[in-house]
PDB file of C-alpha atoms and ligand atoms in Angstrom:
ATOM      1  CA  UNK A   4       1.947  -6.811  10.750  1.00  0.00           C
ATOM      2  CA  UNK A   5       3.497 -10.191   9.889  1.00  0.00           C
ATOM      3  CA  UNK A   6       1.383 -12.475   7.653  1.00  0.00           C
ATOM      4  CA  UNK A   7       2.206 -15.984   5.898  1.00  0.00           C
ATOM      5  CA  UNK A   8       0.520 -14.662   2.813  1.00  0.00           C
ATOM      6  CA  UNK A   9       3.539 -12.348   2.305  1.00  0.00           C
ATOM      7  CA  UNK A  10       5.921 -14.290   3.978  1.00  0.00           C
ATOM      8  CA  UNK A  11       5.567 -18.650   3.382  1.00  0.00           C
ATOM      9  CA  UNK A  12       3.535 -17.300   0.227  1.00  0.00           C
ATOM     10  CA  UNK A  13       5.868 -14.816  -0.861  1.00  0.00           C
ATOM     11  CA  UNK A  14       6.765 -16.338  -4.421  1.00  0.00           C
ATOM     12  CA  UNK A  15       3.286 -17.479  -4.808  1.00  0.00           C
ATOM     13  CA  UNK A  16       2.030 -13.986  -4.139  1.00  0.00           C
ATOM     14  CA  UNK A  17       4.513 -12.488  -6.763  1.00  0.00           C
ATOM     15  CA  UNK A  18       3.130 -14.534  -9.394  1.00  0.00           C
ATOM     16  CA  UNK A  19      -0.546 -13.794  -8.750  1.00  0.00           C
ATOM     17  CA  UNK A  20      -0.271 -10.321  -8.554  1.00  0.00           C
ATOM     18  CA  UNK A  21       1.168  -9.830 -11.521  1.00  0.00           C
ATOM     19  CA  UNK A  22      -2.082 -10.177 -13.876  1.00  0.00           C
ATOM     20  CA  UNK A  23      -4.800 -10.073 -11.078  1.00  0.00           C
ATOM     21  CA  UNK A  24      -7.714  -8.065 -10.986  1.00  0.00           C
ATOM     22  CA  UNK A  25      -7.325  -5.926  -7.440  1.00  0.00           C
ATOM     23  CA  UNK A  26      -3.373  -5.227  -7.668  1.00  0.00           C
ATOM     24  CA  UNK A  27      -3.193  -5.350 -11.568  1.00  0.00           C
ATOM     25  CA  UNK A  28      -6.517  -3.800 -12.548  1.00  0.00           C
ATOM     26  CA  UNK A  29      -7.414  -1.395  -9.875  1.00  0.00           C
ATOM     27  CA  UNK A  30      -4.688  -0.537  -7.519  1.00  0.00           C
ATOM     28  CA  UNK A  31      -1.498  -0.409  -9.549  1.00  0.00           C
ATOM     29  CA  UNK A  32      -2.895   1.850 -13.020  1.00  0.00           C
ATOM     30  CA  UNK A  33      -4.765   4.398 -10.381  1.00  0.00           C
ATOM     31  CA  UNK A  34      -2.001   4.722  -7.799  1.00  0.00           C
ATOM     32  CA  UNK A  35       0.333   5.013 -10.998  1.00  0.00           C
ATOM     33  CA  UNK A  36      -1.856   7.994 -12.454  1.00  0.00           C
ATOM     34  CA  UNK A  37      -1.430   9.958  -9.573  1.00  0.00           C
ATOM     35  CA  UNK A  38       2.551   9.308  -9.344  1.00  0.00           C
ATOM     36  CA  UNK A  39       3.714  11.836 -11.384  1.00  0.00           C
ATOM     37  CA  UNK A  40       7.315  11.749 -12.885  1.00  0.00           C
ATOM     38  CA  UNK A  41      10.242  10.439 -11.149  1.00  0.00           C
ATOM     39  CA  UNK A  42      12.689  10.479 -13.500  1.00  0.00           C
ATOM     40  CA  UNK A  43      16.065  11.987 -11.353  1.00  0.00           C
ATOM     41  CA  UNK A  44      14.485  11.376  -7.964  1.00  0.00           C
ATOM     42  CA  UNK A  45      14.721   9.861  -4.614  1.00  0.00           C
ATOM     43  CA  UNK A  46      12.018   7.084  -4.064  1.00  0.00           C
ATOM     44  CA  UNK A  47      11.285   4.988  -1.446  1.00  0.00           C
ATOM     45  CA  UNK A  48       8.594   1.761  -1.671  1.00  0.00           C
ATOM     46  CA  UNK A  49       7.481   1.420   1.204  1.00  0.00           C
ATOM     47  CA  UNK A  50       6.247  -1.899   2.366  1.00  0.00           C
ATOM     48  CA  UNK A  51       7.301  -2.984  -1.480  1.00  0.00           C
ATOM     49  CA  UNK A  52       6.054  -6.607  -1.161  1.00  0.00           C
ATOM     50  CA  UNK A  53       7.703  -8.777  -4.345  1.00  0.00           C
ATOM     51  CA  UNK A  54       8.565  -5.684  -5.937  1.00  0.00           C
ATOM     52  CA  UNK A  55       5.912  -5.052  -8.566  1.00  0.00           C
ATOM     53  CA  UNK A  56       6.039  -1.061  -8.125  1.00  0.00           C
ATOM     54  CA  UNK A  57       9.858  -1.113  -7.555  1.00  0.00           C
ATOM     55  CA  UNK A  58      10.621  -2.574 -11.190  1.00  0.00           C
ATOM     56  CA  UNK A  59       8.149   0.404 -12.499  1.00  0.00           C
ATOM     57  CA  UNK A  60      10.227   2.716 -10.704  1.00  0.00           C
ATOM     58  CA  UNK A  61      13.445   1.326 -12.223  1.00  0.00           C
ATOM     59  CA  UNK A  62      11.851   1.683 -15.940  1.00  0.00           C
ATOM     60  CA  UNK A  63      11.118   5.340 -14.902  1.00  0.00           C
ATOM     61  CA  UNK A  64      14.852   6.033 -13.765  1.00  0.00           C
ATOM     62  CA  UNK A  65      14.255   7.350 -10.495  1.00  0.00           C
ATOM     63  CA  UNK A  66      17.895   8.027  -9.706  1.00  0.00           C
ATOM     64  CA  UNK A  67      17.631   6.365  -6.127  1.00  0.00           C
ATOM     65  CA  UNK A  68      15.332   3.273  -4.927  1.00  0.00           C
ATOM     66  CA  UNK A  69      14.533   2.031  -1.614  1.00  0.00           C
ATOM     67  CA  UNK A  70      12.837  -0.435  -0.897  1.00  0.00           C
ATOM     68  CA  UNK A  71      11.494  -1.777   2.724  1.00  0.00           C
ATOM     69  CA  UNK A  72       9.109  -3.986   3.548  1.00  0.00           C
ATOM     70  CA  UNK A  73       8.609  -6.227   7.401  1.00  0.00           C
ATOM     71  CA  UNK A  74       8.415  -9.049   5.324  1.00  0.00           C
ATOM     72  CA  UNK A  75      12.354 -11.294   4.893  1.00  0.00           C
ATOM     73  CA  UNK A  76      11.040 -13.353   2.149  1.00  0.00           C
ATOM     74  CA  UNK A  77       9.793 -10.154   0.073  1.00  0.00           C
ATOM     75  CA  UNK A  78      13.264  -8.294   1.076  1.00  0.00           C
ATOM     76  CA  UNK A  79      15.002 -11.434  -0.268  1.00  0.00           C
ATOM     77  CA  UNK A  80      12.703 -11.874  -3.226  1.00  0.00           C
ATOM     78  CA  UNK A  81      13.669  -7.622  -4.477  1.00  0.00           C
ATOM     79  CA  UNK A  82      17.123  -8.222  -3.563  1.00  0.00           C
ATOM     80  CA  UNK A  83      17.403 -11.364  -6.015  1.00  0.00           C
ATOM     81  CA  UNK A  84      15.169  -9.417  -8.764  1.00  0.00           C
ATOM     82  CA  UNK A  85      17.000  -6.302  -8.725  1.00  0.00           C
ATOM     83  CA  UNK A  86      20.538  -6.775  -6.776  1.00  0.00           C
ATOM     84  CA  UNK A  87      22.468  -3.520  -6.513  1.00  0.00           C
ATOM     85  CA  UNK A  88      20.167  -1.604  -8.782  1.00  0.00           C
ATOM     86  CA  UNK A  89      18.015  -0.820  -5.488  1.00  0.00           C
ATOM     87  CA  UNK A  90      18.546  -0.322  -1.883  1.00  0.00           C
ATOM     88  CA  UNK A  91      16.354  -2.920  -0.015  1.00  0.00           C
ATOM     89  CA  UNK A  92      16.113  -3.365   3.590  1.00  0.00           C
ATOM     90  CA  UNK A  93      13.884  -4.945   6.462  1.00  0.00           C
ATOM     91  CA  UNK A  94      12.054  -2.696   8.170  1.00  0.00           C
ATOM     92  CA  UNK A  95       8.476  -2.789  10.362  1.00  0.00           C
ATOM     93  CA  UNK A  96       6.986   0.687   9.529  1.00  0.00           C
ATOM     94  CA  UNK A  97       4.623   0.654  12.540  1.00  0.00           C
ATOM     95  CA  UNK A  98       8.177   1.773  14.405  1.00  0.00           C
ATOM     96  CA  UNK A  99       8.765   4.606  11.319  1.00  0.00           C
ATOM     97  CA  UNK A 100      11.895   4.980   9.142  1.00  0.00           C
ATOM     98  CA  UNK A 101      14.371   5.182  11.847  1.00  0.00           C
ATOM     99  CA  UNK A 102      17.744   4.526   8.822  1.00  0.00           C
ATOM    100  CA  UNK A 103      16.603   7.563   6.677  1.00  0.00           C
ATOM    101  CA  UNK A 104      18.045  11.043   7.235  1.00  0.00           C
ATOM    102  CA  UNK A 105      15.054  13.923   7.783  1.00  0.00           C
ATOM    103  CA  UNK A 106      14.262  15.830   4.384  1.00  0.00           C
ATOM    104  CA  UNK A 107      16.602  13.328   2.331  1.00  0.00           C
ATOM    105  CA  UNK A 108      13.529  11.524  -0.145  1.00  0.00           C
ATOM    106  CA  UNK A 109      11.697  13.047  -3.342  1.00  0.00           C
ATOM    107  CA  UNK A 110       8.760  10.626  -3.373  1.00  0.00           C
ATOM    108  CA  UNK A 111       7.498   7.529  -1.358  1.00  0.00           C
ATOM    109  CA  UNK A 112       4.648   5.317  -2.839  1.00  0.00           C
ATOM    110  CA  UNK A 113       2.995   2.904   0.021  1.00  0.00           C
ATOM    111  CA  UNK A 114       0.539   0.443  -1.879  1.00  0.00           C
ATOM    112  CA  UNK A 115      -1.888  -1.761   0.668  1.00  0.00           C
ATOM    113  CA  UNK A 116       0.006  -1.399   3.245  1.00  0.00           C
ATOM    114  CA  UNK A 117      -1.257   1.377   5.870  1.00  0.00           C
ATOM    115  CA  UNK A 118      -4.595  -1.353   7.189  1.00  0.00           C
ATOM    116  CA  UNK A 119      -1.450  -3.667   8.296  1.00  0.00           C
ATOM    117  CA  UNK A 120      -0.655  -0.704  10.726  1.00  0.00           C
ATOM    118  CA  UNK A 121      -2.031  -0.104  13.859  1.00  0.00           C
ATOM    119  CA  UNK A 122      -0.821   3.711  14.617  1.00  0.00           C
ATOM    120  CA  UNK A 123      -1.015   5.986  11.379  1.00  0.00           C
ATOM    121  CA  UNK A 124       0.251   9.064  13.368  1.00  0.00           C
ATOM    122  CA  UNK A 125       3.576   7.750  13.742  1.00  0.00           C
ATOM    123  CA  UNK A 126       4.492   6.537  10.172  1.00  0.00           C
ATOM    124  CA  UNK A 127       2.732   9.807   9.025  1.00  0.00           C
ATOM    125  CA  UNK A 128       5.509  11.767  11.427  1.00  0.00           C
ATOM    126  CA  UNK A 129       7.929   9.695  10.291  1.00  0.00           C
ATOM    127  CA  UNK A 130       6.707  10.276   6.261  1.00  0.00           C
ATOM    128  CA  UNK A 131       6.435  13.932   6.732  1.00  0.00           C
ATOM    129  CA  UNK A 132       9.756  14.308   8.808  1.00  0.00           C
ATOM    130  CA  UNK A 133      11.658  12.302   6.245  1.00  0.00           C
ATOM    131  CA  UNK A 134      10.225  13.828   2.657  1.00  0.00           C
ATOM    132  CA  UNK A 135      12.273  16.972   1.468  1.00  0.00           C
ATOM    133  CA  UNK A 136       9.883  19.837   1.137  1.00  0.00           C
ATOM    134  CA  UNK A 137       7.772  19.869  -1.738  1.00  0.00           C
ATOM    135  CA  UNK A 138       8.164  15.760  -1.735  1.00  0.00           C
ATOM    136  CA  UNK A 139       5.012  13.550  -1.593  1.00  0.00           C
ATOM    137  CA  UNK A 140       3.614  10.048  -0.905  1.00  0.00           C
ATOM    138  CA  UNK A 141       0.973   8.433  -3.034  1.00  0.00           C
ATOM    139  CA  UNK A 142      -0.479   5.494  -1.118  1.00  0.00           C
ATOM    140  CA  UNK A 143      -3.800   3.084  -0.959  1.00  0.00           C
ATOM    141  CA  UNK A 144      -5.276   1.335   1.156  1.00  0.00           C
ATOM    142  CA  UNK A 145      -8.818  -0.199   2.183  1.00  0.00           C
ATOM    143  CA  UNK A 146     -11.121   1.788   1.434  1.00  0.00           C
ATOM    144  CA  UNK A 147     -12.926   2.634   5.181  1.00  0.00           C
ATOM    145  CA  UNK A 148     -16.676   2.407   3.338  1.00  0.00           C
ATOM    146  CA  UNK A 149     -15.946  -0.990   2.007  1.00  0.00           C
ATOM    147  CA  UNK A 150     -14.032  -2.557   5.289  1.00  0.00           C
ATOM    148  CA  UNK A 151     -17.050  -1.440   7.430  1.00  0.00           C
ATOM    149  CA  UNK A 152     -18.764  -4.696   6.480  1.00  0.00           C
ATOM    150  CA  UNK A 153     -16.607  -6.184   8.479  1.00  0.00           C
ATOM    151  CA  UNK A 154     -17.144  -4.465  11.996  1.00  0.00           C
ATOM    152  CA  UNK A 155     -18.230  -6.662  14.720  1.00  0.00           C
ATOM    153  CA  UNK A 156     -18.584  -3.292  16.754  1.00  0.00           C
ATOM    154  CA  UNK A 157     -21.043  -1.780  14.537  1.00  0.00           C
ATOM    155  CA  UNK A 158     -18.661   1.514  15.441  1.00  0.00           C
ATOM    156  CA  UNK A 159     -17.709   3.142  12.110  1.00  0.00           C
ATOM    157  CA  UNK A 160     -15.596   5.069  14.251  1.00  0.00           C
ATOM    158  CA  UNK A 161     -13.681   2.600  16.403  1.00  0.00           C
ATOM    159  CA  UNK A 162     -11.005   0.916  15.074  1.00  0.00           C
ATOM    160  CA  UNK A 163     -11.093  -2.619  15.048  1.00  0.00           C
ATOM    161  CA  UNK A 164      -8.299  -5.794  14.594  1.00  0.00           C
ATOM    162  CA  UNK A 165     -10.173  -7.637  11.636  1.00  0.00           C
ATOM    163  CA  UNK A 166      -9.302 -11.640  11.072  1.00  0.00           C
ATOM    164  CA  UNK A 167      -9.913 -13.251   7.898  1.00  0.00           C
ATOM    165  CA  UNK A 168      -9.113 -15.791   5.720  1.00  0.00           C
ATOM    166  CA  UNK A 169      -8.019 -14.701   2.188  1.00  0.00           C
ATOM    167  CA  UNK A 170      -7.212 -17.546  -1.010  1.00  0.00           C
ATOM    168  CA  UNK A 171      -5.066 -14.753  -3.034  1.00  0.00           C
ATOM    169  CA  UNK A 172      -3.033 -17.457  -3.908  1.00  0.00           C
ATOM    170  CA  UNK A 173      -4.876 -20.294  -4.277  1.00  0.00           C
ATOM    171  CA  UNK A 174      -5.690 -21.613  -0.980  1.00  0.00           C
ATOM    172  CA  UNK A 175      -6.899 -19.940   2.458  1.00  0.00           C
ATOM    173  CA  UNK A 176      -4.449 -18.228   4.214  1.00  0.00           C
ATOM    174  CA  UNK A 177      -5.190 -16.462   7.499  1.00  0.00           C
ATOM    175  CA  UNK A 178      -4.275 -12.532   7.389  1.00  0.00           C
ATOM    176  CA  UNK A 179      -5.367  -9.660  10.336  1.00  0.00           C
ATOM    177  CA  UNK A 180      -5.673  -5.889   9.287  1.00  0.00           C
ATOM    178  CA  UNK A 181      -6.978  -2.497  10.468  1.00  0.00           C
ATOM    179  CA  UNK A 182     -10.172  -1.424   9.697  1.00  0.00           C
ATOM    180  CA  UNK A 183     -10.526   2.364  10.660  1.00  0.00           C
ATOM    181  CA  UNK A 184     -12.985   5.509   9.982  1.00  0.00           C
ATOM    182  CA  UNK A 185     -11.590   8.055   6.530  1.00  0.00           C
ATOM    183  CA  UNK A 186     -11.281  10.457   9.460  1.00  0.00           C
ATOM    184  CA  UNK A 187      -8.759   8.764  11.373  1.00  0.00           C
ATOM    185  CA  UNK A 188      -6.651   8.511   7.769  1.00  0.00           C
ATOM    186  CA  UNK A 189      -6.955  12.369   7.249  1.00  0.00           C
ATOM    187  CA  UNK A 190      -6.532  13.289  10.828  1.00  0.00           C
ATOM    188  CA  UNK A 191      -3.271  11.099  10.957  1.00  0.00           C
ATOM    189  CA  UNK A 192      -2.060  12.676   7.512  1.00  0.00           C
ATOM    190  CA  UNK A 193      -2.802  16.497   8.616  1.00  0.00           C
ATOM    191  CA  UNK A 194      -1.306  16.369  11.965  1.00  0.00           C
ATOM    192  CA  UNK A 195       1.778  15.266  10.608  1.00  0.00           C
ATOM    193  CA  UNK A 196       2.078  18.489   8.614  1.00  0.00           C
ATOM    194  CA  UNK A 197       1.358  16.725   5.312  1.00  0.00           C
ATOM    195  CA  UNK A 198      -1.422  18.212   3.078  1.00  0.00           C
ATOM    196  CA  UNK A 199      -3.938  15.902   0.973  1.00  0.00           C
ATOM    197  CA  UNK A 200      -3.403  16.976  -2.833  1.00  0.00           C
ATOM    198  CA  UNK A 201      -5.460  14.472  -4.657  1.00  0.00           C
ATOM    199  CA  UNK A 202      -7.919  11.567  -3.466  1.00  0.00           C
ATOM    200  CA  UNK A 203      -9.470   8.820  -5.874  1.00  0.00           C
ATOM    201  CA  UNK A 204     -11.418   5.718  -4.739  1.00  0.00           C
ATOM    202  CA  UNK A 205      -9.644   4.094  -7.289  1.00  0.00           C
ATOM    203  CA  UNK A 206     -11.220   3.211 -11.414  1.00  0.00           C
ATOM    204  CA  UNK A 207     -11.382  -0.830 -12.254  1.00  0.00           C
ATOM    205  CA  UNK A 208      -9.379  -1.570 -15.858  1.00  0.00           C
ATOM    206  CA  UNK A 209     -12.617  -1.994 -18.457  1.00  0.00           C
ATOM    207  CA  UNK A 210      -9.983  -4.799 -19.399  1.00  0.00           C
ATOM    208  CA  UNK A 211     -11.683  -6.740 -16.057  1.00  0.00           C
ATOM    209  CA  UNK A 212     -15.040  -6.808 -17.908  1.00  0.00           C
ATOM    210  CA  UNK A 213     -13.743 -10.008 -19.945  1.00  0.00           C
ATOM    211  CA  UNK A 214     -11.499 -10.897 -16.405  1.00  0.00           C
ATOM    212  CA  UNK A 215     -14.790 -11.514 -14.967  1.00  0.00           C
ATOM    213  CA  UNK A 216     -18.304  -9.547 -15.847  1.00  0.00           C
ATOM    214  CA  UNK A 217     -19.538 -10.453 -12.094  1.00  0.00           C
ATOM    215  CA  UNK A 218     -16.202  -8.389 -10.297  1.00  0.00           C
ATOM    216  CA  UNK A 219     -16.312  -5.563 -13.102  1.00  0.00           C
ATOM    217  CA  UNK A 220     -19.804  -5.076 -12.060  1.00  0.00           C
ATOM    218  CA  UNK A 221     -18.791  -5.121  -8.163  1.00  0.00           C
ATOM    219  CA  UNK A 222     -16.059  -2.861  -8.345  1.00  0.00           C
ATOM    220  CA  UNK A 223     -17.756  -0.580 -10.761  1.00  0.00           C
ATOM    221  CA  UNK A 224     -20.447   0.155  -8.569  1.00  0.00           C
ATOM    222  CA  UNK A 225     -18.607  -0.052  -5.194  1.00  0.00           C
ATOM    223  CA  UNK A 226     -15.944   1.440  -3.284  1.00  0.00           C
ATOM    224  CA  UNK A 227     -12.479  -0.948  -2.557  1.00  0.00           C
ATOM    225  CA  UNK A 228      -9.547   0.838  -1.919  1.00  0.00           C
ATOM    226  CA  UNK A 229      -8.575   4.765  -1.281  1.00  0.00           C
ATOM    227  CA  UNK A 230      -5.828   6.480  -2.627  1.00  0.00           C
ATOM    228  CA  UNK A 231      -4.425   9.833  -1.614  1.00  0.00           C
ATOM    229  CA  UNK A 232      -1.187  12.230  -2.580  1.00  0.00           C
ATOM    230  CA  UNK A 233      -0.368  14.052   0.677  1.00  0.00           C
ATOM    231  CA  UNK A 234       2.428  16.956  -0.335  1.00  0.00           C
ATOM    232  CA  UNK A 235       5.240  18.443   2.352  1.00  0.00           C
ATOM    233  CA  UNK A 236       4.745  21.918   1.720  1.00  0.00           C
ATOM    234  CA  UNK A 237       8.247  23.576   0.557  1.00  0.00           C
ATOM    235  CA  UNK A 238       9.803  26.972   2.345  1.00  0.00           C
TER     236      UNK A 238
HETATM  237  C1  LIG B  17      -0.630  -6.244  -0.048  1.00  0.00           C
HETATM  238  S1  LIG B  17       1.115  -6.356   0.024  1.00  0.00           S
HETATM  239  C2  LIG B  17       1.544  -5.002  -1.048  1.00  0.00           C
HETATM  240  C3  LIG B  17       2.908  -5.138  -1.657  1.00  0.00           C
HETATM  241  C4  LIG B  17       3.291  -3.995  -2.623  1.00  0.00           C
HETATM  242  N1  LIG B  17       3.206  -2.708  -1.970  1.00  0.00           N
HETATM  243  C5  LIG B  17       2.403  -4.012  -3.842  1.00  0.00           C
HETATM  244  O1  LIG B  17       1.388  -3.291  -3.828  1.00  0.00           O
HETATM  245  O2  LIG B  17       2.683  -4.769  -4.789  1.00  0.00           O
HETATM  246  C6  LIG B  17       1.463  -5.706   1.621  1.00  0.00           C
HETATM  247  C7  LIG B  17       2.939  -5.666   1.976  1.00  0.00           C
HETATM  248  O3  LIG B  17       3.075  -4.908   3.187  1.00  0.00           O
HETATM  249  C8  LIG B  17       4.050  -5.534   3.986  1.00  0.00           C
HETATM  250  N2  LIG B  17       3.842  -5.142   5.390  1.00  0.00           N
HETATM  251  C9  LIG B  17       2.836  -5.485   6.215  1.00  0.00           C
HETATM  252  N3  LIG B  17       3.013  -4.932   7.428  1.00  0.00           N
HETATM  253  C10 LIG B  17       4.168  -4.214   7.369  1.00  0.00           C
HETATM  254  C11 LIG B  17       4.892  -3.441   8.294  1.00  0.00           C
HETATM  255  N4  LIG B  17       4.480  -3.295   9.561  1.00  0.00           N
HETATM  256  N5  LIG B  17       6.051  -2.862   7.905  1.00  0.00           N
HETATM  257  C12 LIG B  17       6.498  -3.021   6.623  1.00  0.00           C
HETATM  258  N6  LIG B  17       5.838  -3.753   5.695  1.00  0.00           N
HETATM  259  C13 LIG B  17       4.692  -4.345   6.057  1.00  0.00           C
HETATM  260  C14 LIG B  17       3.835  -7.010   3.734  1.00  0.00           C
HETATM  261  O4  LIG B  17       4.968  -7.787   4.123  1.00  0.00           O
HETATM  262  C15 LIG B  17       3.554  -7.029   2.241  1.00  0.00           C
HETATM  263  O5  LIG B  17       4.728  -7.196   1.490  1.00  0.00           O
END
């Protein structure tokens, strides 16, 4: 889904995510300790905003990078970062992978991007169809507990276009996502053939305690954002 935060804001967004609390302090250090090693392997960032996670990769010497994301300005923002070092295209995931060969990539990470998508079955086909066996994806996303405070249904269970106004980067900027049940998540992930090896509901940085004691609290004591490892199982 295409939002100004990630697209007028792009630059803006870079800076602030590098030292904030949610990307910084809770989603990057607890998608990153379920990543594993990827030293000598094929990864692909999907939806790789500003390219935070892709210039971790690159320090781990994966041997190939990809990088996609819906966004121009973020595709534009990698490419000047990184150049030929990684392979970055535009591409809207809610129509799957459609340039990558079937069993071709080692490991895909997906960080906050999945509530921008409206069908999870087909990017789930399209993860599992173009993983090698034995690959994996690590993602997060919302977590479904937390987003429920926003349901104007009152159906945990029916998915529902939220509309919001967040000030990530300093002032408010309108942005629409997904808010869905856990079960649609799983149900998307198994039917695609993919198995869930690992779950965490993420673990806040103590270093947020001294960010801000009120937000430490918060996200101490509350769900905010889900992260699984789904595996391809190999022959
Ligand atoms: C919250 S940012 C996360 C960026 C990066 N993954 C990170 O964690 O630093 C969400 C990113 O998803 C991208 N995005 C949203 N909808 C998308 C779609 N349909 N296809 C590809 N990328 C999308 C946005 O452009 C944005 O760069």
């Amino acid at each position: 889904m295409k939002s100004e935060l990630y697209s007028t804001y792009a630059k803006q967004y870079d800076s602030v995510i590098t030292d904030n609390i949610y990307n910084a302090h809770l989603d990057r250090p607890t998608l990153l300790s379920m990543l594993g090693s990827v030293s000598g392997l094929n990864v692909m960032d999907l939806g790789c905003g500003p390219g935070v996670y892709s210039q971790y990769l690159l320090e781990s010497d994966a041997s190939k990078i990809t990088c996609v994301d819906y966004s121009d300005e973020m595709v534009e923002l990698v490419k000047e970062k990184f150049g030929g070092r990684v392979s970055t295209y535009q591409q809207d995931l809610s129509l799957g992978l459609p340039k990558e060969k079937s069993a071709s990539v080692d490991v895909m990470i997906c960080p906050l991007v999945l509530h921008y998508l409206e069908d999870l079955s087909l990017f789930f086909n399209e993860v599992s169809r173009v993983l090698k066996p034995k690959g994996y994806i690590v993602f997060s996303t919302h977590h479904p507990f937390a987003d429920f405070e926003c349901s104007k249904s009152g159906n945990y269970f029916e998915r529902e276009l939220v509309e919001e106004e967040w000030n990530t980067v300093g002032t408010p900027v309108p942005i629409r996502f997904y808010r869905r049940s856990l079960m649609e998540i799983t149900d998307a992930i198994t039917s695609s053939g993919l198995v869930i090896s690992q779950l965490s509901e993420g673990k806040v940085s103590d270093k947020v305690k001294e960010l801000d004691e009120d937000v430490y609290e918060r996200l101490s004591r509350n769900p905010n954002f889900i992260f699984m490892k789904c595996s391809k199982l190999g022959d």
